[in-house]
XYZ file of C-alpha atoms in Angstrom:
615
model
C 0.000 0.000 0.000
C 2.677 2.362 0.585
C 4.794 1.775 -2.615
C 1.198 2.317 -3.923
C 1.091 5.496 -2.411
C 4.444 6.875 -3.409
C 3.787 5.546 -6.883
C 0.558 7.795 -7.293
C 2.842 11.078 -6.282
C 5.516 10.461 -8.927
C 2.913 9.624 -11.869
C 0.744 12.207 -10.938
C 2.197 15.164 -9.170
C 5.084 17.503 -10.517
C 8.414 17.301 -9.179
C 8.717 20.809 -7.824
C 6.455 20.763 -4.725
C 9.095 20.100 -2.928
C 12.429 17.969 -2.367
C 10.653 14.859 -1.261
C 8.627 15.195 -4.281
C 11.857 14.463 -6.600
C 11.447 11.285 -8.871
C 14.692 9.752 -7.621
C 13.521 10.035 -4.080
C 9.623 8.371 -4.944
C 11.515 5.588 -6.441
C 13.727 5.262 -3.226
C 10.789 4.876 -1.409
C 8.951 2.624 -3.380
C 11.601 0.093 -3.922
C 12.158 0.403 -0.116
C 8.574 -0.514 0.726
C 8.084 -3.471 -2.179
C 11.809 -4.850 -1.007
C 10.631 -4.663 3.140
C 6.936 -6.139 1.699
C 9.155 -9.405 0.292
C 11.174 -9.486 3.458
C 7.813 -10.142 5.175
C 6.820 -12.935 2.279
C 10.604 -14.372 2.783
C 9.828 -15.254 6.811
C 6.690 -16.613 5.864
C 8.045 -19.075 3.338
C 10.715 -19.891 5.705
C 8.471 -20.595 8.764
C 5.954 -22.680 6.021
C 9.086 -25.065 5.189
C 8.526 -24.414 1.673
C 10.853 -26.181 -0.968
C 14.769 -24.658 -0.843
C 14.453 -23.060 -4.598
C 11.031 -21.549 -3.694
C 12.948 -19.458 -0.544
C 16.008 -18.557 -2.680
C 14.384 -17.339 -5.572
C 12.219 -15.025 -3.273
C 15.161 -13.874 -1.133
C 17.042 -13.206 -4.788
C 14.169 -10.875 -5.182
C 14.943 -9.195 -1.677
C 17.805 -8.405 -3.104
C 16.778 -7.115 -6.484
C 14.704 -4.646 -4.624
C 17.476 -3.035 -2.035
C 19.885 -3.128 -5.019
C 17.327 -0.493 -6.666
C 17.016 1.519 -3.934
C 20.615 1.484 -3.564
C 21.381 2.868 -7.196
C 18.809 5.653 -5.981
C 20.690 6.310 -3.170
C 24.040 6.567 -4.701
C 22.476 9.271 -7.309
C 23.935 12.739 -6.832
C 21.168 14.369 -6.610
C 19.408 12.143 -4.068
C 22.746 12.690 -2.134
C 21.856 16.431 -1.951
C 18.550 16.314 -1.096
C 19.249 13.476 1.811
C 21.888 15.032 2.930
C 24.091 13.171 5.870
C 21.576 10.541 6.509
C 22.172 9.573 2.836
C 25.561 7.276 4.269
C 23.536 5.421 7.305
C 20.821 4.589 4.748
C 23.303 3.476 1.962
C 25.045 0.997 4.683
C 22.008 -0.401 6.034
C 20.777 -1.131 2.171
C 23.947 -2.603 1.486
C 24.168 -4.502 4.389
C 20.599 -6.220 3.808
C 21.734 -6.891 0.681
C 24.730 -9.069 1.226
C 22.337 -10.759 4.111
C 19.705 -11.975 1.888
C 21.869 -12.988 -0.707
C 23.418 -15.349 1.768
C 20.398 -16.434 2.587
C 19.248 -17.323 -1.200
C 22.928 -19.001 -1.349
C 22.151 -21.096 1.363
C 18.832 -22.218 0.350
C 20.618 -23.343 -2.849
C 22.904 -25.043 -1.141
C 20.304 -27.248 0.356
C 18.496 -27.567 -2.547
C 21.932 -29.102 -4.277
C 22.501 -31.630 -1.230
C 18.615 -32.464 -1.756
C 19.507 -33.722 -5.585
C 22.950 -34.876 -4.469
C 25.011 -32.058 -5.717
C 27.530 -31.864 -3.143
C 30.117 -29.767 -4.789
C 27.363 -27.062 -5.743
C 26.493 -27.539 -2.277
C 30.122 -26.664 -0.845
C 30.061 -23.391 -3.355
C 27.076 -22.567 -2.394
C 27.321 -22.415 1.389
C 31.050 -20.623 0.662
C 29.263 -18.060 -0.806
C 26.875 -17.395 1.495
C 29.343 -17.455 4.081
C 31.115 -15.105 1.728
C 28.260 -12.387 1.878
C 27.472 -12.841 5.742
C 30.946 -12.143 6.217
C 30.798 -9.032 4.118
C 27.383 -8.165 5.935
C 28.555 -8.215 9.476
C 31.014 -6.140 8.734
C 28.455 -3.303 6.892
C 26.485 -3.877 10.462
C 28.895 -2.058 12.787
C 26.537 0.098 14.912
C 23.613 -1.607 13.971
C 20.645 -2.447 16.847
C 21.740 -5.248 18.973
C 18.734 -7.188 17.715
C 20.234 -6.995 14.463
C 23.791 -8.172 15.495
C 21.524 -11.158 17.145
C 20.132 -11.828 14.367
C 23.545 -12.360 12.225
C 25.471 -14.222 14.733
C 22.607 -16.527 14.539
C 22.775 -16.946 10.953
C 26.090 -16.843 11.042
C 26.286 -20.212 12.854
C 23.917 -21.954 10.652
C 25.933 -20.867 7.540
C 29.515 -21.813 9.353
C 28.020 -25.441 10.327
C 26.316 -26.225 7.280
C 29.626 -25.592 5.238
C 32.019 -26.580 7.822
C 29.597 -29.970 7.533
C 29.584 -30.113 3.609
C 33.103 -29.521 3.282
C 34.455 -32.713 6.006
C 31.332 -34.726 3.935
C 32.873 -33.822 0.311
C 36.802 -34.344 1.724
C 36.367 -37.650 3.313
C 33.039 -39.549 1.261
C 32.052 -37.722 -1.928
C 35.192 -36.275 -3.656
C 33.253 -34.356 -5.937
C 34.811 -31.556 -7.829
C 33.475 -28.196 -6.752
C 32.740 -25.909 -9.199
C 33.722 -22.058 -9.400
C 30.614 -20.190 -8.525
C 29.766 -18.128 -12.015
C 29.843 -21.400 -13.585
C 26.343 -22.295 -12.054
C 23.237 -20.771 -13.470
C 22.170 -17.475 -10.827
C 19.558 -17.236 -9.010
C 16.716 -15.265 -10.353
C 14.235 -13.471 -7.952
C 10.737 -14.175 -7.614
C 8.987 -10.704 -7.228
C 5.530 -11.326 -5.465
C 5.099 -8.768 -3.862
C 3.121 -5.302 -5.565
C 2.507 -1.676 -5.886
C -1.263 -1.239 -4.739
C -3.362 1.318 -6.696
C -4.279 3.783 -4.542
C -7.531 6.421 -5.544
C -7.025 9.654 -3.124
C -11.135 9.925 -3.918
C -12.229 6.746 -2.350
C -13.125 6.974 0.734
C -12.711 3.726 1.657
C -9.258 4.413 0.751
C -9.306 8.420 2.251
C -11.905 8.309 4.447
C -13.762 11.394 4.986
C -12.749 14.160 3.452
C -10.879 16.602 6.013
C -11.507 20.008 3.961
C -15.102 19.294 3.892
C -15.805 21.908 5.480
C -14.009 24.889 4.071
C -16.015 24.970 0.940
C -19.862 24.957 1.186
C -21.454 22.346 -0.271
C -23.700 25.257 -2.329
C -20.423 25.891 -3.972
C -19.707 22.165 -4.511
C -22.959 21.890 -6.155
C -23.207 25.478 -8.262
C -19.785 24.377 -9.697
C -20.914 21.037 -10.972
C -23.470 22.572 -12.405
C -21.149 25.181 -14.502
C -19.606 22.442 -15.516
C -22.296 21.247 -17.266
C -20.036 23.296 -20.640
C -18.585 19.888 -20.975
C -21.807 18.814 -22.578
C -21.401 20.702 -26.034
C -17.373 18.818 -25.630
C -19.470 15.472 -25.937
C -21.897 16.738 -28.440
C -19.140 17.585 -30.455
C -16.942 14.051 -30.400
C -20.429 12.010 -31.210
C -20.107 13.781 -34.230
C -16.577 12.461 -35.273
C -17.998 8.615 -35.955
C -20.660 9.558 -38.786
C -17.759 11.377 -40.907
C -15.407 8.614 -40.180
C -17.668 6.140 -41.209
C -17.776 7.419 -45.005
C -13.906 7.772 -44.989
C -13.220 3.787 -44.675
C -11.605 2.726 -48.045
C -10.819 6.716 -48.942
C -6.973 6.603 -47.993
C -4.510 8.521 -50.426
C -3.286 5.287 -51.240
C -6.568 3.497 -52.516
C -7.074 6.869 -54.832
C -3.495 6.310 -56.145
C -3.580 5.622 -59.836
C 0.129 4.973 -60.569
C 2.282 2.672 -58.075
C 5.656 3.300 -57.492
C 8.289 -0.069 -56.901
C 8.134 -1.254 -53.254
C 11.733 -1.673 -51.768
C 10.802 -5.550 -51.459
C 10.839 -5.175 -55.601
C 13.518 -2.243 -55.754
C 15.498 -4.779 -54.196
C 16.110 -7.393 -56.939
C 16.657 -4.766 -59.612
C 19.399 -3.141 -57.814
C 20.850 -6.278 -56.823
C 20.642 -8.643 -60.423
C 22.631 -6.342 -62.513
C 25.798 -6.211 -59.719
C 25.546 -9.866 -59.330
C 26.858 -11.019 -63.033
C 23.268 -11.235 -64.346
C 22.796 -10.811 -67.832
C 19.575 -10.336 -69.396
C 20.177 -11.186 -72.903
C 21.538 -14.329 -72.201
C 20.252 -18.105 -73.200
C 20.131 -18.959 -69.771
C 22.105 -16.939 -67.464
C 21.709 -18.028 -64.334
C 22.554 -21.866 -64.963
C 26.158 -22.973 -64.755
C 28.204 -23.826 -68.232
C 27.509 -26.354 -69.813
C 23.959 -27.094 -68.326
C 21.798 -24.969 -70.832
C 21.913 -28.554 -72.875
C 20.673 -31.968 -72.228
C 22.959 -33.327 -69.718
C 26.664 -34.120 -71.001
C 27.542 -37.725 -71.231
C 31.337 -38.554 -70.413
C 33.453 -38.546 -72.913
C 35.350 -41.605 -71.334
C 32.222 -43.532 -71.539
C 31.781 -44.455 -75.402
C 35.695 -45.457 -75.405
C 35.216 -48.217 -72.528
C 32.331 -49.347 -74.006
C 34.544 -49.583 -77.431
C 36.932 -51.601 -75.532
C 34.782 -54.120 -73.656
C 33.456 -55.096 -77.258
C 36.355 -55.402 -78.977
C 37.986 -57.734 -75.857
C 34.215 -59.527 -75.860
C 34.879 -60.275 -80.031
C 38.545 -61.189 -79.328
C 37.001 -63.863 -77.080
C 34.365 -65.039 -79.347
C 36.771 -65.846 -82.372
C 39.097 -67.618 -80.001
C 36.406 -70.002 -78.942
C 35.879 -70.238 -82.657
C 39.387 -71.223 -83.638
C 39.685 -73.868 -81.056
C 36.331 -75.315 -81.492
C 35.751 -75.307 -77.553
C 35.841 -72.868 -74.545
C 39.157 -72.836 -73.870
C 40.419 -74.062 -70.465
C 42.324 -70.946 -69.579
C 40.291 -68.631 -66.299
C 38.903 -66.335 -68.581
C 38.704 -62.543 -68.486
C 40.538 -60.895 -66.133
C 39.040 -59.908 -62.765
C 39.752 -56.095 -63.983
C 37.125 -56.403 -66.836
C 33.994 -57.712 -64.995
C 34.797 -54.701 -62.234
C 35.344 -51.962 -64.888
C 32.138 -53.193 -66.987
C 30.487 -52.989 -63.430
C 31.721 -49.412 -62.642
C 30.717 -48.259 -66.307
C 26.850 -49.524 -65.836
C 27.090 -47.732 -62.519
C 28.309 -44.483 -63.936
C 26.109 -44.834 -67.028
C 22.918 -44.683 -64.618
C 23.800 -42.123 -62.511
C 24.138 -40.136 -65.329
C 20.824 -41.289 -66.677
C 19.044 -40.337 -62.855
C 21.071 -36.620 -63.460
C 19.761 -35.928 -66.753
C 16.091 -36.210 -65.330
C 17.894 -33.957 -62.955
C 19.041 -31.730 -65.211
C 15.253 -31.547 -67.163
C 13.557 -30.497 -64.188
C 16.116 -27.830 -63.364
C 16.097 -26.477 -66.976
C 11.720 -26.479 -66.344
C 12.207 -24.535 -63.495
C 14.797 -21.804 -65.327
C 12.429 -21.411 -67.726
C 9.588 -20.370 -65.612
C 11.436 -17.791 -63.713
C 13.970 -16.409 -67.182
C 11.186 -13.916 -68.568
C 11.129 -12.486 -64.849
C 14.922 -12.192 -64.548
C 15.812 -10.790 -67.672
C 13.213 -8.122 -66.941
C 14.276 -7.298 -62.840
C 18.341 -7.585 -64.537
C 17.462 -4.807 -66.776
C 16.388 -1.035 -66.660
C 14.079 -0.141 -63.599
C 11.784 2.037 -66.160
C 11.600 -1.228 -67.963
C 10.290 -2.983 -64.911
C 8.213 0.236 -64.323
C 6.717 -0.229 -67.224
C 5.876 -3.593 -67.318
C 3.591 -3.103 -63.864
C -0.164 -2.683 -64.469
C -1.555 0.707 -64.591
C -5.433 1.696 -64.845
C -5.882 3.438 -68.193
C -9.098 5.993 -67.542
C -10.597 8.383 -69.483
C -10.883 12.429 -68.581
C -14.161 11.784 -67.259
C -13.012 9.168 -64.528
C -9.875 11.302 -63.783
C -12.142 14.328 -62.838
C -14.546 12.270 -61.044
C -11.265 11.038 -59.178
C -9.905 14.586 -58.838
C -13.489 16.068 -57.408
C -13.337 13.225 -54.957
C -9.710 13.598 -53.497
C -10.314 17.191 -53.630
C -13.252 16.660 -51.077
C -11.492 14.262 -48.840
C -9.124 17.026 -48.601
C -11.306 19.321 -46.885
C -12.879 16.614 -45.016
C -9.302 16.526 -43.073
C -9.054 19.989 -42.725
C -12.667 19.676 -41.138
C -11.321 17.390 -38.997
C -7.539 18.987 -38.099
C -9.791 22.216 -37.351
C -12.460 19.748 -34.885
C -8.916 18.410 -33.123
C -7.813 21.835 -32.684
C -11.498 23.453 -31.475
C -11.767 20.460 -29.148
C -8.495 20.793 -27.598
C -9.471 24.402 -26.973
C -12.451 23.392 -25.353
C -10.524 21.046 -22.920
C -8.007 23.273 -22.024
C -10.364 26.204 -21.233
C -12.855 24.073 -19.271
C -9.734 22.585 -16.934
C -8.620 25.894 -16.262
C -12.063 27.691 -15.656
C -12.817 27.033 -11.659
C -15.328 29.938 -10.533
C -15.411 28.165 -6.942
C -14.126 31.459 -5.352
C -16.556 33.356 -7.174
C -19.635 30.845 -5.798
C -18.840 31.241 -2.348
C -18.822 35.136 -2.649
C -21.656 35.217 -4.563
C -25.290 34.862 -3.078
C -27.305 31.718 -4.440
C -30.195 33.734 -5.916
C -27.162 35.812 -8.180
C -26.170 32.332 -9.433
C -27.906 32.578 -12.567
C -26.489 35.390 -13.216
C -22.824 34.558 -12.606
C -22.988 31.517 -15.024
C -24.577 33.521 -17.642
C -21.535 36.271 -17.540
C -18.882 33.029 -17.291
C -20.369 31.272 -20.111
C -20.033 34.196 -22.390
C -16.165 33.313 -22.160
C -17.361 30.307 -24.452
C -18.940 32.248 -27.255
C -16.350 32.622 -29.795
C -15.272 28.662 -29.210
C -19.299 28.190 -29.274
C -19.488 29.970 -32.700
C -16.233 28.031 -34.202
C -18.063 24.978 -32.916
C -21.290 25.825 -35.219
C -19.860 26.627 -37.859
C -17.832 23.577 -37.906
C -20.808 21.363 -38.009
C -22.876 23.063 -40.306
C -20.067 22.646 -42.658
C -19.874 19.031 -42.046
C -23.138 18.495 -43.147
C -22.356 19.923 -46.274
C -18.537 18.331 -47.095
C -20.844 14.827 -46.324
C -23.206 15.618 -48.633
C -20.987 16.537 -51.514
C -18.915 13.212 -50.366
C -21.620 11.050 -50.781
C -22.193 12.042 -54.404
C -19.022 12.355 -55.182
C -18.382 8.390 -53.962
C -21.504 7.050 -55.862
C -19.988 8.618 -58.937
C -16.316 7.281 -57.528
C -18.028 3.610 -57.497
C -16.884 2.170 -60.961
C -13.664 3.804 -60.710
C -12.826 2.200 -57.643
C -14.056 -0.667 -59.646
C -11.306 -0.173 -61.943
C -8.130 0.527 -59.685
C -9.227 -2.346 -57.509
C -8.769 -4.943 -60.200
C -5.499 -2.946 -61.632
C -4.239 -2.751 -57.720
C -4.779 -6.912 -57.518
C -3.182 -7.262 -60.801
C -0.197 -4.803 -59.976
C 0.215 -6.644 -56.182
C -0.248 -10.331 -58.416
C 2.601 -9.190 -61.266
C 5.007 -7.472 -57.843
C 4.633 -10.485 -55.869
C 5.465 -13.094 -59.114
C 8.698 -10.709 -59.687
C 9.406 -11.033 -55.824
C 9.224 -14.833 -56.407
C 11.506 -15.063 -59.314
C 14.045 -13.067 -57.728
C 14.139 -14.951 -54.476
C 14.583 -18.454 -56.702
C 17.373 -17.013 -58.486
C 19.676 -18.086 -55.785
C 18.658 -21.696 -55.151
C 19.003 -22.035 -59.218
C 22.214 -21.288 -59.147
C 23.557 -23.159 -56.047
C 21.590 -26.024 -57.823
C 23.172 -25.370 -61.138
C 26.596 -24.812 -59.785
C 25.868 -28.344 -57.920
C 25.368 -29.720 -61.583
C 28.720 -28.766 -62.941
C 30.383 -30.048 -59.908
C 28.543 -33.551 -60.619
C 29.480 -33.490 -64.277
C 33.194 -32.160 -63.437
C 33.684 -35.281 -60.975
C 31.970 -38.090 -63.565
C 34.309 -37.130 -65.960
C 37.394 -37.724 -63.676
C 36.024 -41.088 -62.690
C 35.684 -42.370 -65.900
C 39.099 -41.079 -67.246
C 40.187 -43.465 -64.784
C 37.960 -45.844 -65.414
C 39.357 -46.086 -69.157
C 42.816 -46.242 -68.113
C 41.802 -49.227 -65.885
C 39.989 -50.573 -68.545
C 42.900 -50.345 -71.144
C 44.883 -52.053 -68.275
C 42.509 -55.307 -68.175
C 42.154 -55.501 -71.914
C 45.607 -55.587 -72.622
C 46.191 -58.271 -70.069
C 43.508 -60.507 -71.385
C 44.868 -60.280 -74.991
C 48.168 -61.276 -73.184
C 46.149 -64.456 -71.946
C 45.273 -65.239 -74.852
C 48.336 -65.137 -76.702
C 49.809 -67.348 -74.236
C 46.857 -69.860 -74.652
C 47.157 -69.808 -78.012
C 50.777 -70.542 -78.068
C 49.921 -73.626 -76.018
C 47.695 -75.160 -78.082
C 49.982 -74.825 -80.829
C 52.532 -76.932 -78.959
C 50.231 -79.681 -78.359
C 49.728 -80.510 -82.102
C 50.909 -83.750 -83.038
C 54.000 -84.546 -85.060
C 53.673 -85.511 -89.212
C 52.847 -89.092 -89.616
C 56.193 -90.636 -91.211
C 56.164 -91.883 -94.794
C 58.523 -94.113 -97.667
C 61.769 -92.786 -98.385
C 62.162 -91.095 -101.433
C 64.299 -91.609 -103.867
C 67.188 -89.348 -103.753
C 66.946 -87.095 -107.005
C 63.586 -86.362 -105.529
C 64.502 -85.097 -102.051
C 64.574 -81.522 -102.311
C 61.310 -81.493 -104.439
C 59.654 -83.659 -102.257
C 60.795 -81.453 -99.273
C 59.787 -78.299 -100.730
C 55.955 -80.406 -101.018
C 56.407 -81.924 -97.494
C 57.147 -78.173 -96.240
C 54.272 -76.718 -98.224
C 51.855 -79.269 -96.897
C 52.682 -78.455 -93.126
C 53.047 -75.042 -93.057
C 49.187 -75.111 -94.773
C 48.787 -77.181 -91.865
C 49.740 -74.961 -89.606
C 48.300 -72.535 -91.117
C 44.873 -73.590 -91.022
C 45.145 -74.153 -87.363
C 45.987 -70.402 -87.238
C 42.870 -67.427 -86.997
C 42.219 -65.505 -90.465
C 43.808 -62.181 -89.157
C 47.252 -64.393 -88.459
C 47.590 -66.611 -91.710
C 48.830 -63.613 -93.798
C 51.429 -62.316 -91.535
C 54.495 -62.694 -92.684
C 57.169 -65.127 -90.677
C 59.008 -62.450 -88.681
C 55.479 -61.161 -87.150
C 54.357 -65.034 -86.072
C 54.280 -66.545 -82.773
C 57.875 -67.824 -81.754
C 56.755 -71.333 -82.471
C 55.579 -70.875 -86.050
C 58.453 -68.751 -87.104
C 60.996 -70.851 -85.931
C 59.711 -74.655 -87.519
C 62.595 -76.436 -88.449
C 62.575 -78.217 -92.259
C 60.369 -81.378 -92.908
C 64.090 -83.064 -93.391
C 65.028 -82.005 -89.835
C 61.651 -83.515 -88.477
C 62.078 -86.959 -90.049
């Protein structure tokens, strides 16, 4: 009730009545009567055994409170006006505050050995024992009630530590953390200023000047007041020329638009940003304004694979069987693996790629026209065409809302007028001078005070009655222009708000097109390698098969012996003899290989010793 109190003198009462009227001093006073009102709430929570957190949240508070009325105190100018008793008050409120901050600190301690926190616990009762410390010594020549009082707490603080400390040395060993490490204590205000109404005599009571003013007087000037009546005559008046106004705003008689910054935005911005609007497609990356890109590696391993495949085929062929040798190198089945893989992830991008190219071209033909001139996007907004007719219907009507305002600036200014003469006009002097039956005739002479404003007043509605009138007409001819800028205004906000759209995809675009060329980039590395792997493997199977073939050559059987000759037929016959094996041979051999000349066969088949040397 009291912080109530001294909150109703500093909102309502100047400064200047006299020192204990200064704001710096009211909010002294109130923070000393909401910090004492906690206090009271703090010994009732402790004496209710409420939870630990409850009691140091609320003693936080305490503390919150004296620490305001401490920054009050240490104001200059609440020095001055204090004088010497401002030291003994500053000690006391810095003394309570170290005192109740212990006592929050302890009440945290004991809620951290209640969840089995016993290093918080040991910080927490050092600190309190901290701040009592620092409190007993801000209570030198303090009441002896008061140095009761902390020896007291003093001895719960010292046991409970001395207690926590032997308990964490000798059984817990937990590490105790630094104090500003833990999360503070905030207060719990609960505690109020009170409105207070100085009229309420339940509040009051009786009013002690009763008596000094008749209550004639009281009565006479109530009824003077009664001027206060043409005041609410006057605002009733406002609603019926507000209610024709609705939808008449400046802006809803606009017929051009100018760019919103939310549009200005993108055109300053596309142009500095590398866009250019006569290209193809300008925002996606090179080489993704085509179908996707196949690597160039591909074809070539594909090339490869077949060739080794045919190789295979016509060796089969030759030997008239599958030959016996492991087949195809390891290397081949993995590299014809790899290139399927890489051949559908290429596929799966170049859907990819389609959509992205979709979604380019729905947003291009907004881009090229934000990246270029801003009279080009100017003109590319809506705008109402009307004819001279509709423009001076238009014209008429903004020229009537115009008055309308002035009608109203001039209401505001008459009406403030009115206020400030009635709050100043108080004839209560004059009514107790002045004999009841001469009443009548003391308003009468007051009132005339009022006749200009009274005349100022009239004329100001009868013109109102007229500016409607004319505004009425003027809107039902207004109707099918407003028609007209409506739709052009949800057309304009339609075509802004598309633009605004275009602009804000432009980014994701190109982090999605830059994305692309990465993926492209990288598949082409891969399958570089992935040709040199699988020149590797084909090389080693033709190497295989060399060797096989070699072998099999070995294994044909000798010439089947035949009659001696005579002698003056030897070298013909061995010349025939020769013939007939090397076309043996030489049938055994693929159709690429028979017309190679000796030098470029097999080992083997160059090196055949003569049909003489065999038999």
């Amino acid at each position: 009730c009291a912080a109530g109190a001294f909150t109703y003198l500093r909102d309502h009462f100047p400064h200047s009545y006299s020192v204990d009227m200064s704001h710096q001093i009211l909010s002294l006073n109130i923070n000393l009567m909401l910090g004492q009102a906690q206090e009271c709430l703090l010994e009732k929570s402790m004496l209710d055994n409420r939870k630990s957190f409850l009691v140091a949240r609320i003693s936080a508070q305490v503390v919150d409170y004296y620490k305001e009325a401490c920054r009050a105190l240490e104001n200059s100018e609440t020095a001055s006006l204090l004088g010497k008793i401002q030291k003994d008050w500053k000690k006391l409120v810095q003394m309570k505050i170290y005192y109740f901050a212990a006592v929050a600190h302890l009440h945290m301690g004991k809620q951290a050995e209640e969840q089995q926190k016993f290093g918080e616990r040991v910080i927490y009762f050092q600190s309190a024992l901290d701040k009592l410390n620092e409190a007993i010594k801000l209570a030198k020549g303090q009441p002896e009630t008061v140095q009761e009082a902390l020896r007291f707490t003093m001895d719960v603080i010292g046991g409970k530590y001395n207690s926590a400390k032997k308990d964490n040395d000798f059984i817990y060993h937990e590490a105790v953390p630094a104090l500003d490490t833990l999360q503070s204590v905030k207060g719990a205000p609960l505690v109020k200023a009170l409105p207070v109404n100085p009229t309420d005599p339940a509040v009051t009571g009786p009013d002690i000047f009763a008596k000094l003013v008749p209550m004639a007087a009281h009565e006479a000037s109530s009824l003077y007041r009664c001027v206060q009546v043409l005041l609410l005559h006057f605002k009733s008046l406002n609603p019926k020329a507000l209610s024709l106004l609705d939808g008449m705003t400046p802006e809803a008689l606009r017929i051009t638009h100018h760019p919103t910054p939310g549009l200005l935005c993108p055109c300053l911005w596309l142009p500095t940003a590398g866009f250019i609007p006569g290209a193809v497609c300008p925002c996606l990356a090179p080489g993704l304004e085509q179908a996707a890109p196949s690597p160039s590696s591909t074809p070539r391993i594909r090339d490869l694979l077949e060739e080794d495949e045919a190789q295979e085929k016509k060796l089969q062929e030759l030997l008239g069987r599958v030959p016996p040798a492991p087949g195809s190198p390891p290397g081949l089945a993995e590299v014809s693996k790899e290139c399927s893989k890489y051949l559908e992830l290429h596929e799966k991008a170049s859907f990819t790629n389609t959509e992205l190219h979709r979604a380019m071209n729905l947003h291009l033909g907004n881009l090229r026209l934000l990246g270029g001139p801003l009279e080009q996007v100017r003109a590319a907004l809506p705008t109402p065409s009307l004819s001279e007719e509709d423009k001076q219907v238009l014209q008429n009507l903004k020229r009537i809302l115009a008055k309308v305002q002035e009608m109203r600036e001039q209401r505001l200014s008459l009406e403030q007028q009115l206020r400030e003469m009635i709050q100043k006009d108080d004839i209560t002097t004059s009514l107790v001078t002045t004999d009841r039956s001469e009443m009548k005739k003391l308003f009468e002479e007051q009132l005339k005070k009022y006749d200009q404003l009274k005349v100022y007043l009239e004329q100001n509605l009868a013109a109102q009655e007229n500016v409607l009138k004319a505004l009425t007409d003027a809107n039902v001819k207004y109707a099918a222009v407003r028609k007209a800028l409506a739709e052009v205004e949800h057309k304009w906000n339609t075509t802004v708000q598309t633009l605004v759209a275009s602009y804000e995809a432009y980014e994701d675009l190109m982090k999605k097109s830059q994305e692309g060329k990465d993926f492209y980039t990288d598949l082409e590395g891969k399958a570089a390698k992935l040709l040199e792997r699988a020149r590797v493997a084909c090389q080693a199977s033709e190497a295989q098969r060399q060797q096989l073939l070699e072998r099999e050559l070995k294994k044909q059987p000798p010439p089947r012996p035949t009659a001696p000759k005579p002698p003056l037929q030897k070298k013909a016959l061995d010349e025939a003899e020769a013939a007939e094996l090397g076309s043996l041979v030489l049938s055994e051999l693929p159709e690429e290989l028979r017309s190679l000349p000796p030098e470029l066969l097999p080992a083997p088949l160059a090196q055949l010793p003569p049909l003489a040397a065999l038999r």
